[in-house]
Every structure is written in C-alpha cells, then in structure tokens.
Short mmCIF file of C-alpha atoms in Angstrom, two decimals:
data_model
loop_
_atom_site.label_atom_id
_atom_site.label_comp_id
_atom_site.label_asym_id
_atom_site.label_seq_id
_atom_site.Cartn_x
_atom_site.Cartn_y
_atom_site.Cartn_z
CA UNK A 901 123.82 34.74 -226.38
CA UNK A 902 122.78 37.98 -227.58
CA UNK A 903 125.05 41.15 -226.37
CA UNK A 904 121.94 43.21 -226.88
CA UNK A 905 119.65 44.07 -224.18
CA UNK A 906 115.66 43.61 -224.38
CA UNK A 907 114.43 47.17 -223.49
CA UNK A 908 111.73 46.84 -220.38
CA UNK A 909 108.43 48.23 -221.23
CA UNK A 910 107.43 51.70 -220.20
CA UNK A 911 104.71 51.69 -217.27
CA UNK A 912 102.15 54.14 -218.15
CA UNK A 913 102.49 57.92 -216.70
CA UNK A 914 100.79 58.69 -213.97
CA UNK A 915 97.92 61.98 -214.74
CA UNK A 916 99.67 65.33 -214.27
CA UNK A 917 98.38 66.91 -210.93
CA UNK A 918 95.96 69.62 -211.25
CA UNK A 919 97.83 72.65 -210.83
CA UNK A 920 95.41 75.19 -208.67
CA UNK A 921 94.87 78.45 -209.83
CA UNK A 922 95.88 81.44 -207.80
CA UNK A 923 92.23 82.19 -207.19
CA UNK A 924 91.80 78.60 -205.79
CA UNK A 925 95.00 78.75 -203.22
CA UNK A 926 93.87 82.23 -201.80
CA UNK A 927 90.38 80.77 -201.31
CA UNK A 928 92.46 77.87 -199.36
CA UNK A 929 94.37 80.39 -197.44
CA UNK A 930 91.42 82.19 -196.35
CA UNK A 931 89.38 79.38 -195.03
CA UNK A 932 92.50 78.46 -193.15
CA UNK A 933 93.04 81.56 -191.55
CA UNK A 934 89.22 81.87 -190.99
CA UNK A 935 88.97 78.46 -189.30
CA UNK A 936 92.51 79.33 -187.54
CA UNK A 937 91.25 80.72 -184.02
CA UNK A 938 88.70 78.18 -184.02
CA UNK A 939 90.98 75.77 -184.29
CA UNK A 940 93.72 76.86 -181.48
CA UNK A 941 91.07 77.20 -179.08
CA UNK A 942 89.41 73.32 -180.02
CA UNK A 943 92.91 72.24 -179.39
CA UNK A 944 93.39 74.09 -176.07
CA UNK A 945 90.43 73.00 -174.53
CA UNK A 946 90.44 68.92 -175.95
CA UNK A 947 93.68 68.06 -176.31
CA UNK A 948 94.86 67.86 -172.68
CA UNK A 949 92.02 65.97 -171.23
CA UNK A 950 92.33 63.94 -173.81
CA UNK A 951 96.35 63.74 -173.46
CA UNK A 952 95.70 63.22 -169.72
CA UNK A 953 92.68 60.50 -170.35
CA UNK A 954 95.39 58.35 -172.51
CA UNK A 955 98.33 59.18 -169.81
CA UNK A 956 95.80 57.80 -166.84
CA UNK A 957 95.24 55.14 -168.75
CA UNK A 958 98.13 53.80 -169.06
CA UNK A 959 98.63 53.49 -165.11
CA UNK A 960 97.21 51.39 -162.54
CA UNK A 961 95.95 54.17 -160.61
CA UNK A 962 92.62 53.87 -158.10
CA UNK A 963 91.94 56.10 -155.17
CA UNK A 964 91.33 54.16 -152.82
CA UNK A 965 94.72 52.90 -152.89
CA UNK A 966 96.53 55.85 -154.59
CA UNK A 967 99.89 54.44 -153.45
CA UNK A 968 100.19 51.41 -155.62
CA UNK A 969 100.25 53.76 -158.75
CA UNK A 970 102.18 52.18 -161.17
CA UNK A 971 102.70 52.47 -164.95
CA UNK A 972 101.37 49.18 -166.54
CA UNK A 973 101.26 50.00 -170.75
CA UNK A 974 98.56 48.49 -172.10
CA UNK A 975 97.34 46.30 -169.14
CA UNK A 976 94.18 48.29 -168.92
CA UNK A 977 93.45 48.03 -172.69
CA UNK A 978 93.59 43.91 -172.11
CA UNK A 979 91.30 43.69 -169.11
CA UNK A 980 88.75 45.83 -170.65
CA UNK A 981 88.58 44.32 -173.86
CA UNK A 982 88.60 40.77 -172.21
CA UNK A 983 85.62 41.86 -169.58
CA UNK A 984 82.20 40.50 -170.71
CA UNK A 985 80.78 43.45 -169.21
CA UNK A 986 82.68 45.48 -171.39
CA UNK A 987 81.25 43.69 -174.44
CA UNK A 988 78.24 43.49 -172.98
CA UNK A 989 77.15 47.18 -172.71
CA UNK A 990 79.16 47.92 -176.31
CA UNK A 991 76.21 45.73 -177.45
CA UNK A 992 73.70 47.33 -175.74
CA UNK A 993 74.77 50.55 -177.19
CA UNK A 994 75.01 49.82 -180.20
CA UNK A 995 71.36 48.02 -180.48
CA UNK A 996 70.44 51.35 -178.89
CA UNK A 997 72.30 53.61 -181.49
CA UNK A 998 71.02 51.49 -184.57
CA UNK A 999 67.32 51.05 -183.86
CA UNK A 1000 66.45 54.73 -182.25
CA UNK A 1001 68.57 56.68 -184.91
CA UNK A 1002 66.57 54.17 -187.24
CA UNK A 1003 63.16 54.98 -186.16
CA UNK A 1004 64.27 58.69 -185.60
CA UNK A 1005 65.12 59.26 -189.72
CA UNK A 1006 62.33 57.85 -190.70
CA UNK A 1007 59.86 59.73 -187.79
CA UNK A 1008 62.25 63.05 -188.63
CA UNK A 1009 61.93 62.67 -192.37
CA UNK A 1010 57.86 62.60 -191.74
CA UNK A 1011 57.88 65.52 -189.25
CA UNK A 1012 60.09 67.25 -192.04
CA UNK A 1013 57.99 66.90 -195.03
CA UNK A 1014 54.70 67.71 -193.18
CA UNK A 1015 56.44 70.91 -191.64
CA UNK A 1016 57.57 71.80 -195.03
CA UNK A 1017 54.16 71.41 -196.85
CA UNK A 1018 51.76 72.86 -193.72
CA UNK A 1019 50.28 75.71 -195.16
CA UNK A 1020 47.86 76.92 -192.38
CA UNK A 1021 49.48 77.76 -188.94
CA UNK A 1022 52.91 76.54 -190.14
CA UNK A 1023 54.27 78.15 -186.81
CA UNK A 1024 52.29 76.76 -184.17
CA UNK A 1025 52.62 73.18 -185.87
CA UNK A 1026 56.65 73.73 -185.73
CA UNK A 1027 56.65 75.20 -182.26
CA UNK A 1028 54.45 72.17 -181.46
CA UNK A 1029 56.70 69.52 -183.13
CA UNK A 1030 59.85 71.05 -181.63
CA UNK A 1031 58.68 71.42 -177.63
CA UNK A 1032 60.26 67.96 -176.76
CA UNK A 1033 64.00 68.72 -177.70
CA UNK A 1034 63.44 71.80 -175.60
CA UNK A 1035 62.73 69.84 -172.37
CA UNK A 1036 65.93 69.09 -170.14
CA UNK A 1037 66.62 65.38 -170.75
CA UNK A 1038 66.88 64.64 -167.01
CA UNK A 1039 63.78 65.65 -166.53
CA UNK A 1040 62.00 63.91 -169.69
CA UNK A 1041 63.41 60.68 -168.27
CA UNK A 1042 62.24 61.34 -164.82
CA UNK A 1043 58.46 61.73 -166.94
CA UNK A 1044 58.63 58.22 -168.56
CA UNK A 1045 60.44 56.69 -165.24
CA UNK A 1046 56.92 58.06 -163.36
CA UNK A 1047 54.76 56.86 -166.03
CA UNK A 1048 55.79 53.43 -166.71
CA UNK A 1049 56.36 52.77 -162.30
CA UNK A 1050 53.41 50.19 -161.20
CA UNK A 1051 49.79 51.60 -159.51
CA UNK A 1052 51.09 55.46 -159.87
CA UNK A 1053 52.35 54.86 -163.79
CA UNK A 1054 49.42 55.80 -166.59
CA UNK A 1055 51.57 53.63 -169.36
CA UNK A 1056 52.72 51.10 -166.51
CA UNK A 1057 48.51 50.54 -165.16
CA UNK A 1058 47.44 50.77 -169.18
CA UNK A 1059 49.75 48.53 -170.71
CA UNK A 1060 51.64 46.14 -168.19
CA UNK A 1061 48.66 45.70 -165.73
CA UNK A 1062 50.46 43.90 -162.96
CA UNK A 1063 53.89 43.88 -164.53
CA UNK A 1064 57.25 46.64 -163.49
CA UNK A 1065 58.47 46.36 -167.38
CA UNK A 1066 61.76 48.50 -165.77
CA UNK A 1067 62.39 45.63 -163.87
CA UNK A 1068 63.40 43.69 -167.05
CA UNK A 1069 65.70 43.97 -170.15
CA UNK A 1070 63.81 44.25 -172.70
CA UNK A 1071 61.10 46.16 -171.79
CA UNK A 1072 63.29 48.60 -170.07
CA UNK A 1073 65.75 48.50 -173.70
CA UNK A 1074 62.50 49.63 -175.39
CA UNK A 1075 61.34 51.95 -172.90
CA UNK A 1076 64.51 53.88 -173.02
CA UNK A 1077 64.59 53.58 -177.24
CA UNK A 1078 60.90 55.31 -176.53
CA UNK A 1079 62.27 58.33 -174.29
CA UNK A 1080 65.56 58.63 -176.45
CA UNK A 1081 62.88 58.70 -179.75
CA UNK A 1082 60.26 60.99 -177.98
CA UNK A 1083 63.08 63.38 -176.78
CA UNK A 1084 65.60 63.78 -180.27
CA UNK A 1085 62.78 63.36 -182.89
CA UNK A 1086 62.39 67.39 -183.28
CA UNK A 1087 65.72 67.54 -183.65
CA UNK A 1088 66.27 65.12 -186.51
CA UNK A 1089 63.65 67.07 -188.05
CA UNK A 1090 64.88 70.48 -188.02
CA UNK A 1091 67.69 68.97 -189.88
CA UNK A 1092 65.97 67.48 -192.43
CA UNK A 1093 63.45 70.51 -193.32
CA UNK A 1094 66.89 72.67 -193.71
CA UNK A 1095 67.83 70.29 -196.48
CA UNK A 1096 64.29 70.46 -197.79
CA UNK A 1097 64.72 73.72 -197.86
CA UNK A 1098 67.41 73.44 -200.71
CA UNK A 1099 65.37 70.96 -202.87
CA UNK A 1100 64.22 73.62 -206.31
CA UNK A 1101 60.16 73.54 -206.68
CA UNK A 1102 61.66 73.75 -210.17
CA UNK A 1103 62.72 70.30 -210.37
CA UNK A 1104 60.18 68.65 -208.60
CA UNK A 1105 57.50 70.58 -211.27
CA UNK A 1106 59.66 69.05 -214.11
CA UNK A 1107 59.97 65.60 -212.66
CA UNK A 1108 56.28 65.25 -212.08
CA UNK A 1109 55.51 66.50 -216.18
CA UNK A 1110 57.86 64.08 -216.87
CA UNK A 1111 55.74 61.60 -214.86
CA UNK A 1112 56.95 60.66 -211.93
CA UNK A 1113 55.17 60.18 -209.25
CA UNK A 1114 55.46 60.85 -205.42
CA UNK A 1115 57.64 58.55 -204.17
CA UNK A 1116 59.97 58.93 -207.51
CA UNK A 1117 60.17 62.33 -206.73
CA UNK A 1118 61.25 61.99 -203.03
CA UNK A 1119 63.44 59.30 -203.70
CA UNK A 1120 65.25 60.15 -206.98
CA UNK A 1121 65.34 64.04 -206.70
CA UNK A 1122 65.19 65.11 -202.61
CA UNK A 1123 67.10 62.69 -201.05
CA UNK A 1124 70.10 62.47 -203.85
CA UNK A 1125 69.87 66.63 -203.06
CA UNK A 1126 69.29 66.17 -199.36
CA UNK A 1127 72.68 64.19 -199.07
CA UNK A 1128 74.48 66.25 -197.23
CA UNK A 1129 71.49 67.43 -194.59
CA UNK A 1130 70.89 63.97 -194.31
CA UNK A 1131 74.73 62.86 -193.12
CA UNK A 1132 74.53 65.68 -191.05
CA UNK A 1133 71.53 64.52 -189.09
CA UNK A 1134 72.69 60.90 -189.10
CA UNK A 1135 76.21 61.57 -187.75
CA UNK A 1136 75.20 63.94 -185.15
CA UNK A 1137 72.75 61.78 -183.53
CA UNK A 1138 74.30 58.41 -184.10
CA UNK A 1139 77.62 60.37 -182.24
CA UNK A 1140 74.96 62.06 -179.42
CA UNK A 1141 72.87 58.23 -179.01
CA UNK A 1142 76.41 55.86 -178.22
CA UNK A 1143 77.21 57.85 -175.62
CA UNK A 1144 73.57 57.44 -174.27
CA UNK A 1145 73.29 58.40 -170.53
CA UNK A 1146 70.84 59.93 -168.96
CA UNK A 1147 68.07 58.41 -169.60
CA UNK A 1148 69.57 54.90 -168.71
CA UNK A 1149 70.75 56.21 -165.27
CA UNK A 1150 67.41 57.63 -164.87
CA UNK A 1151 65.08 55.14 -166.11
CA UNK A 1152 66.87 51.49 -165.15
CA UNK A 1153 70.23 52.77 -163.42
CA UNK A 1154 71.69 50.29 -165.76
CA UNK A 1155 70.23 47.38 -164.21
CA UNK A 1156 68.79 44.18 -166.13
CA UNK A 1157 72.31 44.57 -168.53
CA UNK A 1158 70.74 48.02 -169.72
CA UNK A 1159 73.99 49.53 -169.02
CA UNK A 1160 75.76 51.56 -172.16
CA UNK A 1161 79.51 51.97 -172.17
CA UNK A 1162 79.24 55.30 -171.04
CA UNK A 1163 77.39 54.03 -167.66
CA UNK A 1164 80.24 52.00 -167.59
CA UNK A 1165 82.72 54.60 -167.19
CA UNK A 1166 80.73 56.27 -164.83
CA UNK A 1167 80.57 53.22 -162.44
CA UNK A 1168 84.40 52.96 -162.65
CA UNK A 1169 85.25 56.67 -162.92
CA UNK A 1170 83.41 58.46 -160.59
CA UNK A 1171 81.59 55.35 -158.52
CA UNK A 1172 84.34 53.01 -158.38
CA UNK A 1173 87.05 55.70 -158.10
CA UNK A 1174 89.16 53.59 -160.19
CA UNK A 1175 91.24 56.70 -162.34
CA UNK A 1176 93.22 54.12 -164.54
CA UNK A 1177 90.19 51.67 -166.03
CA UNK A 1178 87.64 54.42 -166.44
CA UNK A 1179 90.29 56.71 -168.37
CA UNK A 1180 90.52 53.35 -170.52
CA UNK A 1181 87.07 53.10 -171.24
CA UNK A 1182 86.94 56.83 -171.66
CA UNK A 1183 89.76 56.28 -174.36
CA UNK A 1184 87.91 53.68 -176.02
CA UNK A 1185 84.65 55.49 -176.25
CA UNK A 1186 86.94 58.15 -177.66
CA UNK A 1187 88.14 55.62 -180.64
CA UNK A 1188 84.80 54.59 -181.29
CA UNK A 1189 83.52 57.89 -181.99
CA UNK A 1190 86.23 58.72 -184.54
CA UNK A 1191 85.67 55.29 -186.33
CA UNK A 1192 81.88 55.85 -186.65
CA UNK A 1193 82.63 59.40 -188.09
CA UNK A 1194 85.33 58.35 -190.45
CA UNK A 1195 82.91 55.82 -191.46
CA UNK A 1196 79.74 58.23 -192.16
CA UNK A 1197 82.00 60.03 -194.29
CA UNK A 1198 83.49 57.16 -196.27
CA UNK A 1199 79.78 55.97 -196.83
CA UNK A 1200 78.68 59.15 -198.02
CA UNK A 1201 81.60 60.38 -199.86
CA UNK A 1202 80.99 63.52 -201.94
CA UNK A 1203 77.50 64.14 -199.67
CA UNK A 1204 79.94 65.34 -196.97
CA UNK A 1205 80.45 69.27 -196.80
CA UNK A 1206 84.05 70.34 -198.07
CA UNK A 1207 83.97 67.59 -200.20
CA UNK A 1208 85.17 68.02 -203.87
CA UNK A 1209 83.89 65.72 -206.83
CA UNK A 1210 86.37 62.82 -206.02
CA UNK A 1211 85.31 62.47 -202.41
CA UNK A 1212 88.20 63.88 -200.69
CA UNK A 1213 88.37 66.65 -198.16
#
C-alpha cells in the first residue's frame, strides 16, 4: 500500500464578483433614499390589513356567532381549497383573465399603431379611442346589463331574439369578457403607444432598405424594443382582470357559476359575515397576485424595468 496520498483535483474557481465602482454604489444609495418615503408609507398603509387579513384567517371567527371565536391554524386554508366552489370561480377567473387580456393586446396593439401613425386630427381620434376607460365601471356595466335585458335590450332584441343570454353561463362569461374588453381597451393602448413612442424612425428606415417588410419590422424591431411597455401593460391588466368585480356583480350577480374569486369573498366577507373564511380567500387572492407577478417577470427577464443584463433586479 502506498504511504503517499493521491492529491484530489481542484474544482474550478468560481468568477470574481464584480466589484462596483463608487459611482455605481452612490447611484444605489440615491435611488434608495429616493424610493425611501415611498416605501415607509406603502408599508404603513398595506402591511397591517394585510397582517390582520392573515391573523383573521387563522380563526374561526363569524359574526353571527362572534362567541365561538377560536384559533383553528390552517383549518380555513383546508376547507377552502377542498370547496368546489372555490375551484370553481378560480377557473372562471382565470378563463376571464386569459381570454380578455388576450383579445385586449392584440385590440390595444391595433388602437396603438393607428394612434401612432394618424396624421390628420390625431387628437380627436385619441380623445375618441380613450372615452371608454374614462366612464365609471359601475356604470358601463349597468349600460351592457340594459342592453343585453329581453324586449327593452337593443343587443338582447338584435341578437338573442327570444333568449335572456344573462340567464346562462356562457353567454353571460362572454358578455362580461365584452364589457371588461369594451371598458380597458384604451387603456392597454395608451400603454402600448408610450412604448411606440421609444421605437427610433431610424431603425425602422434602415430595416426596410435592408428589406424587410411590415410585419418584419413590427415583429423583429418594435416589439423586441417595446419589451418593457409591453410587460407593463400585460401585468397591470392581467393583476386589475383576476380580481374582476364589478361588472360580474352588475351584469349576472355571479349567477350561472359566473362568480370570480373575488365575488367569492364578497359573499363570505361582507354577505355571509363570515370574518375567518373570507380573510382566507382574501389571503389567497393575495398569493395569487404575487405568483402571477413573479411570473411576468421571470418570463420577461431583462424586459422588466431595473433589470440589468443578467435578468436580475
């Protein structure tokens, strides 16, 4: 046996880290202090209703018998996630979420470009295209619950002759994807012509001498440059459609298994009185938000604003 020992090979160093210059960490300083106060009073004003939302919770705790209050853990947690009702209306909202954020990029994206290229009365043709998003939702809803109600409805008597399409699912599902389009269009828009806005005529002039054609151009040198405009628009209205509300109370009440999770809460929270589920599903609506956002930013990586080159933040 030999007395002398095999040496073990050497794992590869790891990359030095980049060492940031003095320059860099003041500019880090200042944003922090500039986002600071910002910050403090986010914190303030979220973090103990949400503190309180995940306390409630917790507890078996309805007002119409407020003294069995108990603490029960997770309890709450199990009986929502094993209600079909539950699951139910997290499909719904989702389908919702999907298909009208969907049809609104590609409606907002078109409403963009021809607001971006309108030469003659540019104004009146924005002011035109934006006079939905400036009508109260309540009251849009209220419109499009009018118009499609049987013998006093113009879309109701023009398309569903003797038929109350409210009455079922998915008529009233695509009803309320109609209102939700109708009503947030403009505002997808106005997003997307701000990131139009940063596309150079310069490179658009050189990509079409260099032959490509329209749909090269918008595909291979706006959108790559529109990346961030375009995760804006997409998070804020996939975050503003799943917690869809108003226009479902409005329109079916939630009826016909219309109901989104946030109608669900309501019927517990304020309807049913019951503090301890509805602070669950409140919680839960919470978690799903977060996800959805961590995942637009995954998906979109370096697109995201603050991003550096390797994706992070």
């Amino acid at each position: 046996m030999s007395d002398t020992l095999t040496k073990a090979p050497s794992l590869p160093e790891e990359p030095p880290k980049a060492v940031l210059s003095e320059g860099k960490r003041a500019e880090r300083r200042l944003g922090l202090l500039l986002i600071a106060p910002a910050a403090i009073v986010m914190v303030a004003v979220t973090a103990y209703p949400i503190a309180y939302s995940i306390w409630l919770s917790l507890q078996r705790y309805d007002l119409r018998f407020p003294g069995e209050r108990e603490f029960v853990g997770l309890d709450n947690y199990v009986a929502v996630l094993s209600n079909s009702y539950w699951w139910t209306a997290f499909g719904t909202t989702m389908f919702l979420t999907v298909v009208s954020v969907a049809i609104e990029l590609v409606l907002g994206m078109t409403l963009a470009l021809i607001m971006h290229r309108t030469l003659v009365g540019r104004g009146l043709v924005r002011t035109v295209t934006l006079v939905p998003y400036g009508i109260v939702t309540v009251v849009a809803a209220f419109s499009w619950f009018y118009a499609w109600t049987p013998e006093t409805g113009y879309l109701a008597n023009a398309l569903a002759g003797e038929g109350a399409p409210l009455t079922q699912q998915w008529p009233s599902l695509w009803i309320i994807i109609l209102a939700e389009v109708w009503k947030t269009t403009p505002f997808m828009a106005l997003l997307l012509m701000a990131g139009l806005a940063l596309v150079p005529d310069d490179l658009l002039k050189a990509a079409a001498m260099d032959g490509a054609n329209a749909w090269q151009r918008f595909t291979r040198v706006m959108v790559p440059v529109m990346k961030p405009a375009i995760l804006v628009a997409l998070l804020f209205r996939t975050l503003d459609a799943f917690r869809i509300f108003d226009n479902i109370f409005v329109l079916t009440g939630g009826s016909n298994d219309t109901s989104s999770v946030s109608m669900q809460t309501y019927n517990n929270l304020i309807k049913g009185l019951n503090l301890g589920i509805g602070s669950t599903m409140a919680v839960l609506i919470f978690i799903s938000v977060a996800i959805i956002a961590f995942i637009f930013i995954k998906v979109f990586g370096t697109a995201a604003p603050g991003s550096d080159d390797g994706g992070k933040r």
